Amino acid sequence: SYDLTQPLSMSVALGQTAIITCEANNIGSESVHWYQQKPGQAPVLVIYRDTNRPSGIPERFSGSNSGNTATLTIGRAQAGDEADYYCHVWDGRTGFFGGGTTLTVL
Amino acid sequence: QVQLVQSGPEAKKPGASVKVSCKTSGYTFTSFDIHWVRQATGQGLEWMGWMNPNTGYTGYAQKFQGRVTMSRNPSINTAYMDLNSLRSDDTAIYYCARRYASWYAFDIWGQGTVITVSS
Protein backbone atom coordinates (compact mmCIF):
# COMPACT_ATOMS: atom_id res chain seq x y z
CA SER A 1 0.00 0.00 0.00
CA TYR A 2 1.23 3.47 -0.85
CA ASP A 3 0.35 6.76 0.77
CA LEU A 4 1.55 9.23 -1.87
CA THR A 5 2.04 12.71 -0.47
CA GLN A 6 2.06 15.77 -2.69
CA PRO A 7 2.02 19.44 -1.76
CA LEU A 8 -1.51 20.79 -2.07
CA SER A 9 -0.44 23.76 -4.12
CA MET A 10 2.54 25.64 -5.41
CA SER A 11 3.30 28.61 -7.58
CA VAL A 12 6.01 29.37 -10.10
CA ALA A 13 6.95 32.56 -11.90
CA LEU A 14 6.48 32.61 -15.64
CA GLY A 15 9.58 31.20 -17.30
CA GLN A 16 10.95 29.66 -14.12
CA THR A 17 11.16 26.02 -13.04
CA ALA A 18 8.53 24.20 -11.00
CA ILE A 19 9.40 21.06 -9.08
CA ILE A 20 6.47 19.00 -7.83
CA THR A 21 7.20 16.21 -5.36
CA CYS A 22 5.50 12.93 -4.59
CA GLU A 23 6.68 11.28 -1.40
CA ALA A 24 6.26 7.77 -0.06
CA ASN A 25 8.40 5.26 1.73
CA ASN A 26 10.81 3.72 -0.78
CA ILE A 27 8.90 5.07 -3.78
CA GLY A 28 12.16 4.80 -5.70
CA SER A 29 11.58 1.07 -5.99
CA GLU A 30 8.41 1.63 -8.02
CA SER A 31 7.60 3.21 -11.36
CA VAL A 32 5.91 6.58 -10.99
CA HIS A 33 3.70 8.25 -13.56
CA TRP A 34 2.49 11.83 -13.69
CA TYR A 35 -0.74 13.29 -15.06
CA GLN A 36 -1.76 16.86 -15.81
CA GLN A 37 -5.41 17.78 -15.39
CA LYS A 38 -6.87 21.10 -16.44
CA PRO A 39 -10.31 22.25 -15.24
CA GLY A 40 -13.15 20.37 -16.86
CA GLN A 41 -10.84 17.98 -18.68
CA ALA A 42 -9.71 14.40 -18.27
CA PRO A 43 -6.16 13.81 -17.03
CA VAL A 44 -3.32 13.66 -19.54
CA LEU A 45 -0.22 11.53 -19.09
CA VAL A 46 2.91 13.71 -19.05
CA ILE A 47 5.55 11.35 -17.61
CA TYR A 48 5.55 7.55 -17.43
CA ARG A 49 7.92 5.17 -15.68
CA ASP A 50 9.68 7.92 -13.76
CA THR A 51 11.42 9.75 -16.59
CA ASN A 52 9.74 9.13 -19.94
CA ARG A 53 7.67 11.58 -21.94
CA PRO A 54 4.85 10.43 -24.24
CA SER A 55 4.94 11.86 -27.72
CA GLY A 56 3.53 15.37 -27.84
CA ILE A 57 4.64 16.29 -24.33
CA PRO A 58 7.18 19.13 -24.38
CA GLU A 59 10.77 18.48 -23.35
CA ARG A 60 10.23 21.05 -20.59
CA PHE A 61 8.55 18.24 -18.65
CA SER A 62 10.90 15.79 -16.95
CA GLY A 63 10.79 13.36 -14.05
CA SER A 64 13.00 11.58 -11.59
CA ASN A 65 12.52 9.06 -8.82
CA SER A 66 14.85 7.97 -6.05
CA GLY A 67 14.66 7.01 -2.42
CA ASN A 68 11.46 8.34 -0.89
CA THR A 69 10.75 11.08 -3.45
CA ALA A 70 9.62 11.24 -7.05
CA THR A 71 9.65 14.60 -8.77
CA LEU A 72 8.05 16.21 -11.78
CA THR A 73 10.02 19.16 -13.10
CA ILE A 74 8.49 21.72 -15.42
CA GLY A 75 11.08 24.01 -16.95
CA ARG A 76 10.37 27.46 -18.42
CA ALA A 77 6.88 27.40 -17.01
CA GLN A 78 4.13 28.80 -19.21
CA ALA A 79 0.64 30.01 -18.43
CA GLY A 80 -0.70 26.88 -20.12
CA ASP A 81 1.02 24.73 -17.51
CA GLU A 82 -1.43 25.88 -14.85
CA ALA A 83 -3.18 22.67 -13.82
CA ASP A 84 -3.48 19.96 -11.21
CA TYR A 85 -0.74 17.36 -11.29
CA TYR A 86 -1.06 13.84 -9.91
CA CYS A 87 1.51 11.15 -9.31
CA HIS A 88 0.48 7.53 -9.78
CA VAL A 89 1.91 4.19 -8.75
CA TRP A 90 0.85 0.63 -9.56
CA ASP A 91 2.04 -1.97 -7.08
CA GLY A 92 1.06 -4.96 -9.20
CA ARG A 93 -2.43 -5.30 -7.81
CA THR A 94 -3.65 -1.85 -6.85
CA GLY A 95 -3.34 1.65 -8.20
CA PHE A 96 -2.55 4.66 -6.05
CA PHE A 97 -2.74 8.38 -6.76
CA GLY A 98 -1.22 11.22 -4.87
CA GLY A 99 -3.60 13.87 -3.60
CA GLY A 100 -2.68 16.22 -6.41
CA THR A 101 -0.81 19.53 -6.61
CA THR A 102 -2.36 22.67 -8.02
CA LEU A 103 0.26 24.62 -9.94
CA THR A 104 -0.21 28.34 -10.40
CA VAL A 105 1.95 30.24 -12.88
CA LEU A 106 2.45 33.84 -11.78
CA GLN B 1 -7.16 7.55 -33.61
CA VAL B 2 -7.36 5.80 -30.24
CA GLN B 3 -10.47 6.87 -28.37
CA LEU B 4 -12.43 5.94 -25.28
CA VAL B 5 -15.98 7.31 -25.40
CA GLN B 6 -18.08 7.02 -22.29
CA SER B 7 -21.82 7.01 -21.76
CA GLY B 8 -23.70 10.09 -20.70
CA PRO B 9 -24.46 11.58 -17.29
CA GLU B 10 -26.74 9.79 -14.87
CA ALA B 11 -28.80 10.91 -11.89
CA LYS B 12 -29.55 8.18 -9.37
CA LYS B 13 -31.23 7.87 -5.99
CA PRO B 14 -29.43 6.43 -2.98
CA GLY B 15 -29.47 2.65 -3.03
CA ALA B 16 -29.75 2.42 -6.80
CA SER B 17 -27.20 1.04 -9.27
CA VAL B 18 -25.48 2.61 -12.24
CA LYS B 19 -23.71 1.13 -15.25
CA VAL B 20 -21.19 3.22 -17.17
CA SER B 21 -19.95 2.16 -20.59
CA CYS B 22 -16.59 2.88 -22.19
CA LYS B 23 -16.54 2.29 -25.95
CA THR B 24 -13.06 1.95 -27.39
CA SER B 25 -11.84 2.45 -30.94
CA GLY B 26 -8.62 2.76 -32.88
CA TYR B 27 -6.82 -0.21 -31.32
CA THR B 28 -7.24 -3.89 -30.50
CA PHE B 29 -9.63 -3.91 -27.55
CA THR B 30 -8.31 -7.10 -26.02
CA SER B 31 -4.69 -5.96 -25.95
CA PHE B 32 -4.82 -3.33 -23.20
CA ASP B 33 -6.24 -3.35 -19.67
CA ILE B 34 -9.02 -0.90 -18.84
CA HIS B 35 -8.97 0.86 -15.47
CA TRP B 36 -11.63 2.96 -13.79
CA VAL B 37 -10.87 6.10 -11.81
CA ARG B 38 -13.28 8.50 -10.16
CA GLN B 39 -13.07 12.10 -9.01
CA ALA B 40 -15.45 13.79 -6.65
CA THR B 41 -16.03 17.50 -7.19
CA GLY B 42 -12.96 19.45 -6.18
CA GLN B 43 -11.18 16.30 -5.07
CA GLY B 44 -8.34 14.14 -6.36
CA LEU B 45 -8.26 11.01 -8.46
CA GLU B 46 -9.31 7.73 -6.88
CA TRP B 47 -8.46 4.36 -8.45
CA MET B 48 -11.38 1.93 -8.45
CA GLY B 49 -10.22 -1.16 -10.27
CA TRP B 50 -9.21 -2.75 -13.55
CA MET B 51 -10.16 -5.38 -16.06
CA ASN B 52 -8.30 -7.44 -18.63
CA PRO B 53 -10.56 -7.25 -21.70
CA ASN B 54 -9.08 -10.44 -23.12
CA THR B 55 -9.70 -12.74 -20.16
CA GLY B 56 -12.28 -10.74 -18.23
CA TYR B 57 -10.08 -10.89 -15.13
CA THR B 58 -10.77 -8.07 -12.72
CA GLY B 59 -9.17 -6.48 -9.69
CA TYR B 60 -10.88 -3.99 -7.43
CA ALA B 61 -9.79 -1.51 -4.82
CA GLN B 62 -10.66 -2.83 -1.39
CA LYS B 63 -12.94 0.15 -0.81
CA PHE B 64 -15.24 -0.96 -3.65
CA GLN B 65 -15.12 -4.73 -3.19
CA GLY B 66 -18.62 -6.12 -3.23
CA ARG B 67 -20.14 -2.98 -4.77
CA VAL B 68 -18.40 -2.73 -8.13
CA THR B 69 -18.36 -5.05 -11.13
CA MET B 70 -16.26 -4.47 -14.23
CA SER B 71 -17.12 -6.32 -17.39
CA ARG B 72 -16.76 -6.17 -21.13
CA ASN B 73 -18.32 -7.02 -24.49
CA PRO B 74 -15.46 -7.70 -26.89
CA SER B 75 -17.83 -7.90 -29.87
CA ILE B 76 -18.45 -4.15 -29.56
CA ASN B 77 -15.11 -3.17 -28.01
CA THR B 78 -16.81 -1.88 -24.90
CA ALA B 79 -16.00 -2.04 -21.20
CA TYR B 80 -18.48 -1.47 -18.39
CA MET B 81 -18.40 -0.45 -14.76
CA ASP B 82 -21.35 -1.28 -12.52
CA LEU B 83 -21.60 0.34 -9.10
CA ASN B 84 -24.46 -0.60 -6.78
CA SER B 85 -25.84 0.52 -3.43
CA LEU B 86 -25.10 4.09 -4.42
CA ARG B 87 -24.61 6.73 -1.75
CA SER B 88 -24.40 10.48 -1.96
CA ASP B 89 -20.63 10.32 -1.63
CA ASP B 90 -20.48 8.30 -4.86
CA THR B 91 -21.34 11.52 -6.67
CA ALA B 92 -18.34 12.03 -8.94
CA ILE B 93 -16.95 11.96 -12.43
CA TYR B 94 -16.07 8.42 -13.44
CA TYR B 95 -13.29 7.86 -15.97
CA CYS B 96 -12.18 4.81 -17.88
CA ALA B 97 -8.55 4.74 -18.92
CA ARG B 98 -6.40 2.47 -21.05
CA ARG B 99 -3.25 1.19 -19.48
CA TYR B 100 -0.47 1.02 -22.02
CA ALA B 101 1.11 -2.32 -21.23
CA SER B 102 4.83 -1.64 -21.28
CA TRP B 103 4.43 1.80 -19.74
CA TYR B 104 2.16 0.68 -16.89
CA ALA B 105 0.57 4.12 -17.17
CA PHE B 106 -2.80 5.37 -18.39
CA ASP B 107 -2.09 6.78 -21.83
CA ILE B 108 -5.67 7.34 -23.02
CA TRP B 109 -8.64 8.46 -20.91
CA GLY B 110 -12.33 8.63 -21.59
CA GLN B 111 -14.04 12.00 -21.36
CA GLY B 112 -15.62 11.11 -18.01
CA THR B 113 -19.19 10.36 -16.95
CA VAL B 114 -20.89 12.44 -14.28
CA ILE B 115 -22.86 10.36 -11.80
CA THR B 116 -25.03 12.29 -9.35
CA VAL B 117 -26.56 10.49 -6.39
CA SER B 118 -29.26 12.44 -4.63
CA SER B 119 -32.64 11.82 -3.08
mmCIF file of N, CA, C and O in Angstrom, chain A residues 49-82:
data_model
loop_
_atom_site.group_PDB
_atom_site.id
_atom_site.type_symbol
_atom_site.label_atom_id
_atom_site.label_comp_id
_atom_site.label_asym_id
_atom_site.label_seq_id
_atom_site.Cartn_x
_atom_site.Cartn_y
_atom_site.Cartn_z
ATOM 1 N N ARG A 49 6.759 5.926 -16.171
ATOM 2 C CA ARG A 49 7.917 5.170 -15.682
ATOM 3 C C ARG A 49 9.053 6.106 -15.290
ATOM 4 O O ARG A 49 10.180 6.000 -15.804
ATOM 5 N N ASP A 50 8.736 7.009 -14.423
ATOM 6 C CA ASP A 50 9.676 7.919 -13.758
ATOM 7 C C ASP A 50 10.177 9.068 -14.627
ATOM 8 O O ASP A 50 10.211 10.219 -14.177
ATOM 9 N N THR A 51 10.653 8.745 -15.841
ATOM 10 C CA THR A 51 11.422 9.749 -16.589
ATOM 11 C C THR A 51 11.020 9.915 -18.047
ATOM 12 O O THR A 51 11.606 10.743 -18.751
ATOM 13 N N ASN A 52 10.037 9.162 -18.513
ATOM 14 C CA ASN A 52 9.740 9.128 -19.944
ATOM 15 C C ASN A 52 8.562 10.019 -20.329
ATOM 16 O O ASN A 52 7.550 10.041 -19.626
ATOM 17 N N ARG A 53 8.720 10.717 -21.455
ATOM 18 C CA ARG A 53 7.665 11.576 -21.944
ATOM 19 C C ARG A 53 6.934 10.925 -23.117
ATOM 20 O O ARG A 53 7.573 10.501 -24.075
ATOM 21 N N PRO A 54 5.598 10.887 -23.058
ATOM 22 C CA PRO A 54 4.849 10.426 -24.239
ATOM 23 C C PRO A 54 5.055 11.413 -25.381
ATOM 24 O O PRO A 54 5.407 12.581 -25.165
ATOM 25 N N SER A 55 4.811 10.958 -26.580
ATOM 26 C CA SER A 55 4.939 11.864 -27.719
ATOM 27 C C SER A 55 3.933 13.004 -27.574
ATOM 28 O O SER A 55 2.812 12.804 -27.115
ATOM 29 N N GLY A 56 4.379 14.195 -27.936
ATOM 30 C CA GLY A 56 3.531 15.369 -27.837
ATOM 31 C C GLY A 56 3.695 16.152 -26.553
ATOM 32 O O GLY A 56 3.199 17.280 -26.449
ATOM 33 N N ILE A 57 4.384 15.581 -25.585
ATOM 34 C CA ILE A 57 4.640 16.293 -24.328
ATOM 35 C C ILE A 57 5.962 17.053 -24.479
ATOM 36 O O ILE A 57 6.981 16.460 -24.831
ATOM 37 N N PRO A 58 5.960 18.339 -24.194
ATOM 38 C CA PRO A 58 7.185 19.133 -24.378
ATOM 39 C C PRO A 58 8.363 18.633 -23.548
ATOM 40 O O PRO A 58 8.176 18.094 -22.450
ATOM 41 N N GLU A 59 9.549 18.873 -24.064
ATOM 42 C CA GLU A 59 10.766 18.480 -23.348
ATOM 43 C C GLU A 59 10.922 19.213 -22.027
ATOM 44 O O GLU A 59 11.719 18.803 -21.181
ATOM 45 N N ARG A 60 10.169 20.287 -21.852
ATOM 46 C CA ARG A 60 10.228 21.047 -20.591
ATOM 47 C C ARG A 60 9.762 20.192 -19.400
ATOM 48 O O ARG A 60 10.053 20.516 -18.252
ATOM 49 N N PHE A 61 9.038 19.124 -19.701
ATOM 50 C CA PHE A 61 8.550 18.236 -18.648
ATOM 51 C C PHE A 61 9.542 17.088 -18.469
ATOM 52 O O PHE A 61 9.889 16.397 -19.434
ATOM 53 N N SER A 62 9.977 16.892 -17.220
ATOM 54 C CA SER A 62 10.896 15.791 -16.947
ATOM 55 C C SER A 62 10.586 15.219 -15.570
ATOM 56 O O SER A 62 9.908 15.861 -14.753
ATOM 57 N N GLY A 63 11.076 14.013 -15.327
ATOM 58 C CA GLY A 63 10.795 13.363 -14.053
ATOM 59 C C GLY A 63 11.998 12.624 -13.524
ATOM 60 O O GLY A 63 12.934 12.295 -14.268
ATOM 61 N N SER A 64 11.971 12.385 -12.218
ATOM 62 C CA SER A 64 12.999 11.578 -11.586
ATOM 63 C C SER A 64 12.369 10.853 -10.401
ATOM 64 O O SER A 64 11.277 11.211 -9.952
ATOM 65 N N ASN A 65 13.066 9.834 -9.924
ATOM 66 C CA ASN A 65 12.525 9.056 -8.819
ATOM 67 C C ASN A 65 13.656 8.336 -8.107
ATOM 68 O O ASN A 65 14.371 7.539 -8.719
ATOM 69 N N SER A 66 13.800 8.616 -6.822
ATOM 70 C CA SER A 66 14.852 7.975 -6.054
ATOM 71 C C SER A 66 14.502 8.034 -4.572
ATOM 72 O O SER A 66 13.904 9.027 -4.113
ATOM 73 N N GLY A 67 14.888 7.004 -3.859
ATOM 74 C CA GLY A 67 14.660 7.015 -2.424
ATOM 75 C C GLY A 67 13.185 7.118 -2.075
ATOM 76 O O GLY A 67 12.382 6.288 -2.499
ATOM 77 N N ASN A 68 12.841 8.145 -1.335
ATOM 78 C CA ASN A 68 11.462 8.343 -0.891
ATOM 79 C C ASN A 68 10.737 9.436 -1.656
ATOM 80 O O ASN A 68 9.618 9.823 -1.275
ATOM 81 N N THR A 69 11.353 9.941 -2.740
ATOM 82 C CA THR A 69 10.755 11.078 -3.446
ATOM 83 C C THR A 69 10.841 10.940 -4.961
ATOM 84 O O THR A 69 11.912 10.707 -5.517
ATOM 85 N N ALA A 70 9.685 11.097 -5.594
ATOM 86 C CA ALA A 70 9.620 11.236 -7.052
ATOM 87 C C ALA A 70 9.331 12.705 -7.350
ATOM 88 O O ALA A 70 8.613 13.368 -6.575
ATOM 89 N N THR A 71 9.882 13.201 -8.437
ATOM 90 C CA THR A 71 9.652 14.605 -8.768
ATOM 91 C C THR A 71 9.264 14.771 -10.225
ATOM 92 O O THR A 71 9.740 14.055 -11.108
ATOM 93 N N LEU A 72 8.398 15.744 -10.446
ATOM 94 C CA LEU A 72 8.050 16.214 -11.781
ATOM 95 C C LEU A 72 8.599 17.625 -11.886
ATOM 96 O O LEU A 72 8.282 18.480 -11.057
ATOM 97 N N THR A 73 9.425 17.843 -12.892
ATOM 98 C CA THR A 73 10.020 19.157 -13.100
ATOM 99 C C THR A 73 9.465 19.760 -14.377
ATOM 100 O O THR A 73 9.430 19.104 -15.422
ATOM 101 N N ILE A 74 9.005 20.989 -14.260
ATOM 102 C CA ILE A 74 8.486 21.719 -15.418
ATOM 103 C C ILE A 74 9.374 22.925 -15.607
ATOM 104 O O ILE A 74 9.371 23.858 -14.789
ATOM 105 N N GLY A 75 10.169 22.907 -16.678
ATOM 106 C CA GLY A 75 11.081 24.010 -16.949
ATOM 107 C C GLY A 75 10.393 25.100 -17.772
ATOM 108 O O GLY A 75 9.415 24.840 -18.482
ATOM 109 N N ARG A 76 10.888 26.317 -17.648
ATOM 110 C CA ARG A 76 10.373 27.461 -18.425
ATOM 111 C C ARG A 76 8.845 27.468 -18.402
ATOM 112 O O ARG A 76 8.174 27.432 -19.437
ATOM 113 N N ALA A 77 8.313 27.532 -17.199
ATOM 114 C CA ALA A 77 6.876 27.400 -17.013
ATOM 115 C C ALA A 77 6.100 28.434 -17.833
ATOM 116 O O ALA A 77 6.476 29.614 -17.927
ATOM 117 N N GLN A 78 5.003 27.959 -18.398
ATOM 118 C CA GLN A 78 4.134 28.801 -19.212
ATOM 119 C C GLN A 78 2.753 28.868 -18.567
ATOM 120 O O GLN A 78 2.392 28.019 -17.764
ATOM 121 N N ALA A 79 1.989 29.850 -18.980
ATOM 122 C CA ALA A 79 0.637 30.012 -18.435
ATOM 123 C C ALA A 79 -0.192 28.746 -18.670
ATOM 124 O O ALA A 79 -1.010 28.351 -17.827
ATOM 125 N N GLY A 80 0.038 28.097 -19.792
ATOM 126 C CA GLY A 80 -0.704 26.884 -20.123
ATOM 127 C C GLY A 80 -0.373 25.687 -19.263
ATOM 128 O O GLY A 80 -1.025 24.653 -19.363
ATOM 129 N N ASP A 81 0.661 25.824 -18.411
ATOM 130 C CA ASP A 81 1.017 24.728 -17.508
ATOM 131 C C ASP A 81 0.209 24.761 -16.219
ATOM 132 O O ASP A 81 0.306 23.847 -15.404
ATOM 133 N N GLU A 82 -0.574 25.803 -16.038
ATOM 134 C CA GLU A 82 -1.434 25.876 -14.848
ATOM 135 C C GLU A 82 -2.428 24.718 -14.878
ATOM 136 O O GLU A 82 -3.190 24.560 -15.839
#
